[in-house]
Amino acid sequence: DHAKSGSEVYIASGHYKESITIPKGVEVFGNNKDRGKVVIDGGTSKPTVTMKHDSELNYVTVEDGRNGIFVDDDAKAKIYNVVVKGAEKDGIRVESASTNKKERVTLDHVVSKKNGKAGLFAKKRDVVILSSEFLDNGTDGAVFAQGVKVWIEKSLFNDNNGSGAIMTADESSIWTKKNQFRRNGREGVELNGYGAIGSIGLKTSKFVENGRYGIAVVARNAAGQNVWKSLTREQNEDWGNKLGGVSKVVIGY
């Protein structure tokens, strides 16, 4: 709590029953670079880890809490080689900021699984997701709100009770490459529109054995019927989805 900006904090192996806040400019590391050997267990109604601006979290497992990791408003943050599981609500919750890279949130080799709601919930923000996994969550693998700027590459969105990912097209720019959306209870991806156009690119990805569509295109109101104009698809695979690969525009889904 009292580390000054520029500090690096190393945590010895162990199971820590507490919630922590990482101050501005502080980097936290599991000492053995084995994320299974350092467990931070919130076990309370507040987030297990709260991240302030320009903070980092590396090589740990985060358990329980209202959210596993809570990234504060306007806070740049990097989460690397971390497991998040067992949160009451969203495993990782990212609050609003500009879409400037100075306030970017980066998830690299992150696993968010078995949380009560979504593995990740991101409000308007610049978010980069690399080689990460969102698995077996209570609702959706990941949810992206209106106005986000997102890049997702080589990540898995599998076995979630809801959809693999929910993306809101309005004023968003979401581009993806080499991802998998498998065996989710609803859609591989649910693309929502409320009336404003954005840019959604789903490329070289797999949409397999989902409970409804591989990709569902949804107009949330009459104005949202042009949501399909936001969508670009290239070189994807889809098979085994119960209602088909890509839906027509569905109103009020």
PDB file of C-alpha atoms in Angstrom:
ATOM      1  CA  ASP A   1       0.000   0.000   0.000  1.00  0.00           C
ATOM      2  CA  HIS A   2       2.899   2.380   0.718  1.00  0.00           C
ATOM      3  CA  ALA A   3       5.168   1.559  -2.233  1.00  0.00           C
ATOM      4  CA  LYS A   4       6.257   4.641  -4.146  1.00  0.00           C
ATOM      5  CA  SER A   5       5.980   5.071  -7.910  1.00  0.00           C
ATOM      6  CA  GLY A   6       8.789   3.213  -9.643  1.00  0.00           C
ATOM      7  CA  SER A   7       8.936   0.434  -7.024  1.00  0.00           C
ATOM      8  CA  GLU A   8       8.987  -3.294  -7.813  1.00  0.00           C
ATOM      9  CA  VAL A   9       7.329  -5.543  -5.216  1.00  0.00           C
ATOM     10  CA  TYR A  10       8.221  -9.266  -5.175  1.00  0.00           C
ATOM     11  CA  ILE A  11       5.923 -11.720  -3.363  1.00  0.00           C
ATOM     12  CA  ALA A  12       7.274 -14.947  -1.877  1.00  0.00           C
ATOM     13  CA  SER A  13       5.434 -18.206  -2.534  1.00  0.00           C
ATOM     14  CA  GLY A  14       2.322 -18.558  -0.405  1.00  0.00           C
ATOM     15  CA  HIS A  15      -1.445 -18.181  -0.087  1.00  0.00           C
ATOM     16  CA  TYR A  16      -2.278 -14.628   1.007  1.00  0.00           C
ATOM     17  CA  LYS A  17      -5.748 -14.020   2.446  1.00  0.00           C
ATOM     18  CA  GLU A  18      -6.142 -10.329   1.710  1.00  0.00           C
ATOM     19  CA  SER A  19      -7.160  -7.703  -0.823  1.00  0.00           C
ATOM     20  CA  ILE A  20      -4.525  -5.341  -2.171  1.00  0.00           C
ATOM     21  CA  THR A  21      -4.291  -2.057  -4.064  1.00  0.00           C
ATOM     22  CA  ILE A  22      -1.332  -1.594  -6.395  1.00  0.00           C
ATOM     23  CA  PRO A  23      -0.404   2.119  -6.208  1.00  0.00           C
ATOM     24  CA  LYS A  24       0.390   4.338  -9.165  1.00  0.00           C
ATOM     25  CA  GLY A  25       3.576   3.347 -10.959  1.00  0.00           C
ATOM     26  CA  VAL A  26       4.183   0.147  -8.953  1.00  0.00           C
ATOM     27  CA  GLU A  27       4.936  -3.298 -10.434  1.00  0.00           C
ATOM     28  CA  VAL A  28       4.056  -6.492  -8.516  1.00  0.00           C
ATOM     29  CA  PHE A  29       5.671  -9.867  -9.269  1.00  0.00           C
ATOM     30  CA  GLY A  30       5.253 -13.385  -7.994  1.00  0.00           C
ATOM     31  CA  ASN A  31       8.786 -14.162  -6.928  1.00  0.00           C
ATOM     32  CA  ASN A  32       9.115 -17.585  -8.603  1.00  0.00           C
ATOM     33  CA  LYS A  33       7.580 -16.641 -11.953  1.00  0.00           C
ATOM     34  CA  ASP A  34       5.175 -19.540 -11.350  1.00  0.00           C
ATOM     35  CA  ARG A  35       1.699 -18.068 -11.078  1.00  0.00           C
ATOM     36  CA  GLY A  36       0.426 -21.107  -9.176  1.00  0.00           C
ATOM     37  CA  LYS A  37       2.798 -20.573  -6.248  1.00  0.00           C
ATOM     38  CA  VAL A  38       1.619 -17.089  -5.289  1.00  0.00           C
ATOM     39  CA  VAL A  39      -2.114 -16.850  -4.552  1.00  0.00           C
ATOM     40  CA  ILE A  40      -3.848 -13.632  -3.505  1.00  0.00           C
ATOM     41  CA  ASP A  41      -7.226 -14.604  -2.093  1.00  0.00           C
ATOM     42  CA  GLY A  42      -9.605 -11.696  -1.446  1.00  0.00           C
ATOM     43  CA  GLY A  43     -12.517 -13.634  -0.056  1.00  0.00           C
ATOM     44  CA  THR A  44     -14.448 -10.401   0.591  1.00  0.00           C
ATOM     45  CA  SER A  45     -17.081  -8.219  -1.074  1.00  0.00           C
ATOM     46  CA  LYS A  46     -14.468  -5.874  -2.583  1.00  0.00           C
ATOM     47  CA  PRO A  47     -12.032  -6.582  -5.444  1.00  0.00           C
ATOM     48  CA  THR A  48      -9.110  -8.822  -4.597  1.00  0.00           C
ATOM     49  CA  VAL A  49      -6.676  -6.619  -6.562  1.00  0.00           C
ATOM     50  CA  THR A  50      -7.288  -2.963  -7.456  1.00  0.00           C
ATOM     51  CA  MET A  51      -4.896  -1.450 -10.008  1.00  0.00           C
ATOM     52  CA  LYS A  52      -4.077   2.260 -10.157  1.00  0.00           C
ATOM     53  CA  HIS A  53      -2.472   4.149 -13.064  1.00  0.00           C
ATOM     54  CA  ASP A  54       0.655   2.706 -14.673  1.00  0.00           C
ATOM     55  CA  SER A  55       0.646  -0.400 -12.451  1.00  0.00           C
ATOM     56  CA  GLU A  56       1.533  -3.991 -13.327  1.00  0.00           C
ATOM     57  CA  LEU A  57       0.646  -7.442 -11.978  1.00  0.00           C
ATOM     58  CA  ASN A  58       2.739 -10.466 -12.984  1.00  0.00           C
ATOM     59  CA  TYR A  59       3.019 -14.202 -12.214  1.00  0.00           C
ATOM     60  CA  VAL A  60       0.268 -14.619  -9.592  1.00  0.00           C
ATOM     61  CA  THR A  61      -3.099 -16.307  -9.116  1.00  0.00           C
ATOM     62  CA  VAL A  62      -5.981 -14.060  -8.011  1.00  0.00           C
ATOM     63  CA  GLU A  63      -8.939 -15.732  -6.289  1.00  0.00           C
ATOM     64  CA  ASP A  64     -12.378 -14.704  -5.076  1.00  0.00           C
ATOM     65  CA  GLY A  65     -13.385 -11.095  -4.285  1.00  0.00           C
ATOM     66  CA  ARG A  66     -16.290  -9.140  -5.735  1.00  0.00           C
ATOM     67  CA  ASN A  67     -14.065  -8.858  -8.819  1.00  0.00           C
ATOM     68  CA  GLY A  68     -10.755 -10.627  -9.088  1.00  0.00           C
ATOM     69  CA  ILE A  69      -9.003  -7.598 -10.632  1.00  0.00           C
ATOM     70  CA  PHE A  70     -10.474  -4.090 -10.811  1.00  0.00           C
ATOM     71  CA  VAL A  71      -8.713  -1.588 -13.098  1.00  0.00           C
ATOM     72  CA  ASP A  72      -9.546   1.921 -11.932  1.00  0.00           C
ATOM     73  CA  ASP A  73     -10.879   4.779 -14.074  1.00  0.00           C
ATOM     74  CA  ASP A  74      -8.224   6.338 -16.324  1.00  0.00           C
ATOM     75  CA  ALA A  75      -5.622   3.819 -15.141  1.00  0.00           C
ATOM     76  CA  LYS A  76      -3.098   2.312 -17.530  1.00  0.00           C
ATOM     77  CA  ALA A  77      -2.429  -1.273 -16.435  1.00  0.00           C
ATOM     78  CA  LYS A  78      -0.592  -4.398 -17.553  1.00  0.00           C
ATOM     79  CA  ILE A  79      -1.582  -7.898 -16.424  1.00  0.00           C
ATOM     80  CA  TYR A  80       0.877 -10.607 -17.416  1.00  0.00           C
ATOM     81  CA  ASN A  81       0.854 -14.355 -16.782  1.00  0.00           C
ATOM     82  CA  VAL A  82      -1.947 -14.171 -14.217  1.00  0.00           C
ATOM     83  CA  VAL A  83      -4.818 -16.550 -13.384  1.00  0.00           C
ATOM     84  CA  VAL A  84      -8.079 -14.998 -12.164  1.00  0.00           C
ATOM     85  CA  LYS A  85     -10.775 -17.297 -10.790  1.00  0.00           C
ATOM     86  CA  GLY A  86     -13.706 -17.583  -8.438  1.00  0.00           C
ATOM     87  CA  ALA A  87     -14.781 -13.919  -8.347  1.00  0.00           C
ATOM     88  CA  GLU A  88     -18.358 -13.257  -7.247  1.00  0.00           C
ATOM     89  CA  LYS A  89     -18.982 -11.076 -10.321  1.00  0.00           C
ATOM     90  CA  ASP A  90     -16.606 -10.322 -13.237  1.00  0.00           C
ATOM     91  CA  GLY A  91     -13.143 -11.831 -13.061  1.00  0.00           C
ATOM     92  CA  ILE A  92     -11.527  -8.688 -14.507  1.00  0.00           C
ATOM     93  CA  ARG A  93     -13.398  -5.390 -14.606  1.00  0.00           C
ATOM     94  CA  VAL A  94     -11.971  -2.449 -16.544  1.00  0.00           C
ATOM     95  CA  GLU A  95     -13.456   0.966 -15.868  1.00  0.00           C
ATOM     96  CA  SER A  96     -13.740   3.838 -18.369  1.00  0.00           C
ATOM     97  CA  ALA A  97     -10.936   5.903 -19.854  1.00  0.00           C
ATOM     98  CA  SER A  98     -10.033   7.482 -23.162  1.00  0.00           C
ATOM     99  CA  THR A  99      -9.036   5.162 -25.998  1.00  0.00           C
ATOM    100  CA  ASN A 100      -5.574   6.714 -26.010  1.00  0.00           C
ATOM    101  CA  LYS A 101      -2.782   4.147 -25.598  1.00  0.00           C
ATOM    102  CA  LYS A 102      -1.532   6.143 -22.586  1.00  0.00           C
ATOM    103  CA  GLU A 103      -4.450   4.565 -20.693  1.00  0.00           C
ATOM    104  CA  ARG A 104      -4.252   1.154 -22.359  1.00  0.00           C
ATOM    105  CA  VAL A 105      -4.997  -2.060 -20.467  1.00  0.00           C
ATOM    106  CA  THR A 106      -2.941  -5.038 -21.666  1.00  0.00           C
ATOM    107  CA  LEU A 107      -3.775  -8.663 -20.857  1.00  0.00           C
ATOM    108  CA  ASP A 108      -0.987 -11.020 -21.905  1.00  0.00           C
ATOM    109  CA  HIS A 109      -1.073 -14.766 -21.098  1.00  0.00           C
ATOM    110  CA  VAL A 110      -4.006 -14.249 -18.710  1.00  0.00           C
ATOM    111  CA  VAL A 111      -6.528 -16.950 -17.748  1.00  0.00           C
ATOM    112  CA  SER A 112      -9.883 -15.800 -16.357  1.00  0.00           C
ATOM    113  CA  LYS A 113     -12.088 -18.750 -15.450  1.00  0.00           C
ATOM    114  CA  LYS A 114     -14.965 -19.949 -13.291  1.00  0.00           C
ATOM    115  CA  ASN A 115     -16.049 -16.463 -12.242  1.00  0.00           C
ATOM    116  CA  GLY A 116     -19.653 -15.730 -11.282  1.00  0.00           C
ATOM    117  CA  LYS A 117     -20.300 -13.437 -14.235  1.00  0.00           C
ATOM    118  CA  ALA A 118     -17.992 -12.553 -17.169  1.00  0.00           C
ATOM    119  CA  GLY A 119     -14.329 -13.407 -17.384  1.00  0.00           C
ATOM    120  CA  LEU A 120     -13.722  -9.796 -18.511  1.00  0.00           C
ATOM    121  CA  PHE A 121     -15.965  -6.723 -18.597  1.00  0.00           C
ATOM    122  CA  ALA A 122     -14.439  -3.674 -20.308  1.00  0.00           C
ATOM    123  CA  LYS A 123     -16.019  -0.238 -20.543  1.00  0.00           C
ATOM    124  CA  LYS A 124     -14.840   2.380 -23.071  1.00  0.00           C
ATOM    125  CA  ARG A 125     -11.060   1.974 -23.167  1.00  0.00           C
ATOM    126  CA  ASP A 126      -8.069   0.861 -25.251  1.00  0.00           C
ATOM    127  CA  VAL A 127      -7.637  -2.865 -24.497  1.00  0.00           C
ATOM    128  CA  VAL A 128      -5.092  -5.324 -25.927  1.00  0.00           C
ATOM    129  CA  ILE A 129      -5.550  -9.075 -25.302  1.00  0.00           C
ATOM    130  CA  LEU A 130      -2.796 -11.501 -26.281  1.00  0.00           C
ATOM    131  CA  SER A 131      -2.595 -15.296 -25.859  1.00  0.00           C
ATOM    132  CA  SER A 132      -5.232 -15.314 -23.102  1.00  0.00           C
ATOM    133  CA  GLU A 133      -8.098 -17.602 -22.078  1.00  0.00           C
ATOM    134  CA  PHE A 134     -11.645 -16.892 -20.877  1.00  0.00           C
ATOM    135  CA  LEU A 135     -13.116 -20.201 -19.790  1.00  0.00           C
ATOM    136  CA  ASP A 136     -16.156 -21.642 -18.028  1.00  0.00           C
ATOM    137  CA  ASN A 137     -17.467 -18.345 -16.653  1.00  0.00           C
ATOM    138  CA  GLY A 138     -20.972 -17.936 -15.227  1.00  0.00           C
ATOM    139  CA  THR A 139     -22.162 -15.662 -18.030  1.00  0.00           C
ATOM    140  CA  ASP A 140     -19.876 -14.618 -20.910  1.00  0.00           C
ATOM    141  CA  GLY A 141     -16.187 -14.984 -21.655  1.00  0.00           C
ATOM    142  CA  ALA A 142     -15.713 -11.266 -22.321  1.00  0.00           C
ATOM    143  CA  VAL A 143     -18.017  -8.245 -22.669  1.00  0.00           C
ATOM    144  CA  PHE A 144     -16.976  -5.066 -24.506  1.00  0.00           C
ATOM    145  CA  ALA A 145     -19.106  -1.944 -24.084  1.00  0.00           C
ATOM    146  CA  GLN A 146     -19.807   0.861 -26.555  1.00  0.00           C
ATOM    147  CA  GLY A 147     -16.867   2.945 -27.746  1.00  0.00           C
ATOM    148  CA  VAL A 148     -14.047   0.513 -26.968  1.00  0.00           C
ATOM    149  CA  LYS A 149     -10.839   0.154 -28.952  1.00  0.00           C
ATOM    150  CA  VAL A 150      -9.730  -3.494 -28.752  1.00  0.00           C
ATOM    151  CA  TRP A 151      -7.167  -5.821 -30.321  1.00  0.00           C
ATOM    152  CA  ILE A 152      -7.462  -9.578 -29.570  1.00  0.00           C
ATOM    153  CA  GLU A 153      -5.002 -12.169 -30.848  1.00  0.00           C
ATOM    154  CA  LYS A 154      -4.430 -15.911 -30.248  1.00  0.00           C
ATOM    155  CA  SER A 155      -6.951 -16.157 -27.405  1.00  0.00           C
ATOM    156  CA  LEU A 156      -9.610 -18.660 -26.337  1.00  0.00           C
ATOM    157  CA  PHE A 157     -13.232 -17.926 -25.393  1.00  0.00           C
ATOM    158  CA  ASN A 158     -14.520 -21.392 -24.565  1.00  0.00           C
ATOM    159  CA  ASP A 159     -17.107 -23.227 -22.452  1.00  0.00           C
ATOM    160  CA  ASN A 160     -18.791 -20.136 -21.005  1.00  0.00           C
ATOM    161  CA  ASN A 161     -22.440 -20.351 -19.958  1.00  0.00           C
ATOM    162  CA  GLY A 162     -23.378 -17.342 -22.075  1.00  0.00           C
ATOM    163  CA  SER A 163     -21.495 -16.234 -25.194  1.00  0.00           C
ATOM    164  CA  GLY A 164     -17.788 -16.440 -25.850  1.00  0.00           C
ATOM    165  CA  ALA A 165     -17.709 -12.667 -26.334  1.00  0.00           C
ATOM    166  CA  ILE A 166     -20.279  -9.864 -26.495  1.00  0.00           C
ATOM    167  CA  MET A 167     -19.232  -6.863 -28.582  1.00  0.00           C
ATOM    168  CA  THR A 168     -21.096  -3.572 -28.924  1.00  0.00           C
ATOM    169  CA  ALA A 169     -20.464  -2.129 -32.382  1.00  0.00           C
ATOM    170  CA  ASP A 170     -21.500   1.478 -31.690  1.00  0.00           C
ATOM    171  CA  GLU A 171     -18.444   3.752 -32.051  1.00  0.00           C
ATOM    172  CA  SER A 172     -16.172   0.796 -31.261  1.00  0.00           C
ATOM    173  CA  SER A 173     -13.100  -0.494 -33.071  1.00  0.00           C
ATOM    174  CA  ILE A 174     -12.572  -4.195 -32.307  1.00  0.00           C
ATOM    175  CA  TRP A 175     -10.145  -6.234 -34.380  1.00  0.00           C
ATOM    176  CA  THR A 176      -9.363  -9.873 -33.796  1.00  0.00           C
ATOM    177  CA  LYS A 177      -7.037 -12.485 -35.259  1.00  0.00           C
ATOM    178  CA  LYS A 178      -6.455 -16.205 -34.682  1.00  0.00           C
ATOM    179  CA  ASN A 179      -8.910 -16.695 -31.812  1.00  0.00           C
ATOM    180  CA  GLN A 180     -11.251 -19.543 -30.844  1.00  0.00           C
ATOM    181  CA  PHE A 181     -14.874 -19.369 -29.680  1.00  0.00           C
ATOM    182  CA  ARG A 182     -15.919 -22.930 -28.764  1.00  0.00           C
ATOM    183  CA  ARG A 183     -18.699 -24.724 -26.911  1.00  0.00           C
ATOM    184  CA  ASN A 184     -20.293 -21.639 -25.393  1.00  0.00           C
ATOM    185  CA  GLY A 185     -23.877 -21.937 -24.171  1.00  0.00           C
ATOM    186  CA  ARG A 186     -25.143 -19.214 -26.509  1.00  0.00           C
ATOM    187  CA  GLU A 187     -23.122 -17.602 -29.307  1.00  0.00           C
ATOM    188  CA  GLY A 188     -19.472 -17.714 -30.173  1.00  0.00           C
ATOM    189  CA  VAL A 189     -19.720 -13.927 -30.597  1.00  0.00           C
ATOM    190  CA  GLU A 190     -22.794 -11.756 -30.046  1.00  0.00           C
ATOM    191  CA  LEU A 191     -22.487  -8.482 -31.961  1.00  0.00           C
ATOM    192  CA  ASN A 192     -24.892  -5.796 -30.736  1.00  0.00           C
ATOM    193  CA  GLY A 193     -25.905  -2.548 -32.424  1.00  0.00           C
ATOM    194  CA  TYR A 194     -27.937   0.403 -31.127  1.00  0.00           C
ATOM    195  CA  GLY A 195     -27.667   2.708 -34.153  1.00  0.00           C
ATOM    196  CA  ALA A 196     -24.105   4.017 -34.482  1.00  0.00           C
ATOM    197  CA  ILE A 197     -21.606   2.343 -36.804  1.00  0.00           C
ATOM    198  CA  GLY A 198     -18.285   0.956 -35.625  1.00  0.00           C
ATOM    199  CA  SER A 199     -15.632  -1.434 -36.912  1.00  0.00           C
ATOM    200  CA  ILE A 200     -15.625  -5.110 -35.899  1.00  0.00           C
ATOM    201  CA  GLY A 201     -13.165  -7.441 -37.608  1.00  0.00           C
ATOM    202  CA  LEU A 202     -13.342 -11.184 -36.940  1.00  0.00           C
ATOM    203  CA  LYS A 203     -10.502 -12.790 -38.854  1.00  0.00           C
ATOM    204  CA  THR A 204      -8.827 -16.219 -39.117  1.00  0.00           C
ATOM    205  CA  SER A 205     -10.778 -17.470 -36.096  1.00  0.00           C
ATOM    206  CA  LYS A 206     -12.783 -20.576 -35.214  1.00  0.00           C
ATOM    207  CA  PHE A 207     -16.457 -20.601 -34.182  1.00  0.00           C
ATOM    208  CA  VAL A 208     -17.229 -24.168 -33.199  1.00  0.00           C
ATOM    209  CA  GLU A 209     -20.013 -26.101 -31.431  1.00  0.00           C
ATOM    210  CA  ASN A 210     -21.698 -23.123 -29.793  1.00  0.00           C
ATOM    211  CA  GLY A 211     -25.229 -23.470 -28.407  1.00  0.00           C
ATOM    212  CA  ARG A 212     -26.788 -21.046 -30.895  1.00  0.00           C
ATOM    213  CA  TYR A 213     -24.896 -19.198 -33.664  1.00  0.00           C
ATOM    214  CA  GLY A 214     -21.201 -18.921 -34.310  1.00  0.00           C
ATOM    215  CA  ILE A 215     -21.824 -15.180 -34.762  1.00  0.00           C
ATOM    216  CA  ALA A 216     -25.161 -13.547 -33.904  1.00  0.00           C
ATOM    217  CA  VAL A 217     -25.793 -10.078 -35.379  1.00  0.00           C
ATOM    218  CA  VAL A 218     -28.282  -8.295 -33.125  1.00  0.00           C
ATOM    219  CA  ALA A 219     -30.151  -4.986 -33.522  1.00  0.00           C
ATOM    220  CA  ARG A 220     -31.100  -3.813 -30.049  1.00  0.00           C
ATOM    221  CA  ASN A 221     -33.580  -1.311 -31.488  1.00  0.00           C
ATOM    222  CA  ALA A 222     -34.895  -0.287 -34.904  1.00  0.00           C
ATOM    223  CA  ALA A 223     -31.934   2.039 -35.519  1.00  0.00           C
ATOM    224  CA  GLY A 224     -29.526  -0.791 -34.853  1.00  0.00           C
ATOM    225  CA  GLN A 225     -30.521  -2.751 -37.954  1.00  0.00           C
ATOM    226  CA  ASN A 226     -27.478  -1.414 -39.816  1.00  0.00           C
ATOM    227  CA  VAL A 227     -25.192  -3.169 -37.329  1.00  0.00           C
ATOM    228  CA  TRP A 228     -24.095  -5.606 -40.043  1.00  0.00           C
ATOM    229  CA  LYS A 229     -22.264  -2.714 -41.741  1.00  0.00           C
ATOM    230  CA  SER A 230     -19.813  -2.714 -38.828  1.00  0.00           C
ATOM    231  CA  LEU A 231     -18.793  -6.348 -39.350  1.00  0.00           C
ATOM    232  CA  THR A 232     -15.885  -7.701 -41.404  1.00  0.00           C
ATOM    233  CA  ARG A 233     -15.219 -11.463 -41.595  1.00  0.00           C
ATOM    234  CA  GLU A 234     -12.215 -13.072 -43.249  1.00  0.00           C
ATOM    235  CA  GLN A 235     -10.956 -16.661 -43.430  1.00  0.00           C
ATOM    236  CA  ASN A 236     -12.887 -17.963 -40.424  1.00  0.00           C
ATOM    237  CA  GLU A 237     -13.957 -21.522 -39.705  1.00  0.00           C
ATOM    238  CA  ASP A 238     -17.423 -22.311 -38.345  1.00  0.00           C
ATOM    239  CA  TRP A 239     -19.000 -25.705 -37.830  1.00  0.00           C
ATOM    240  CA  GLY A 240     -21.172 -27.533 -35.365  1.00  0.00           C
ATOM    241  CA  ASN A 241     -23.043 -24.412 -34.176  1.00  0.00           C
ATOM    242  CA  LYS A 242     -26.645 -25.412 -33.480  1.00  0.00           C
ATOM    243  CA  LEU A 243     -28.354 -22.568 -35.394  1.00  0.00           C
ATOM    244  CA  GLY A 244     -25.652 -21.982 -37.977  1.00  0.00           C
ATOM    245  CA  GLY A 245     -22.510 -19.977 -38.596  1.00  0.00           C
ATOM    246  CA  VAL A 246     -23.784 -16.384 -38.897  1.00  0.00           C
ATOM    247  CA  SER A 247     -27.292 -15.127 -38.169  1.00  0.00           C
ATOM    248  CA  LYS A 248     -29.290 -12.622 -40.155  1.00  0.00           C
ATOM    249  CA  VAL A 249     -29.888  -9.387 -38.272  1.00  0.00           C
ATOM    250  CA  VAL A 250     -32.049 -10.263 -35.287  1.00  0.00           C
ATOM    251  CA  ILE A 251     -34.108  -7.485 -33.657  1.00  0.00           C
ATOM    252  CA  GLY A 252     -34.448  -7.304 -29.880  1.00  0.00           C
ATOM    253  CA  TYR A 253     -32.742 -10.649 -29.324  1.00  0.00           C
TER     254      TYR A 253
END
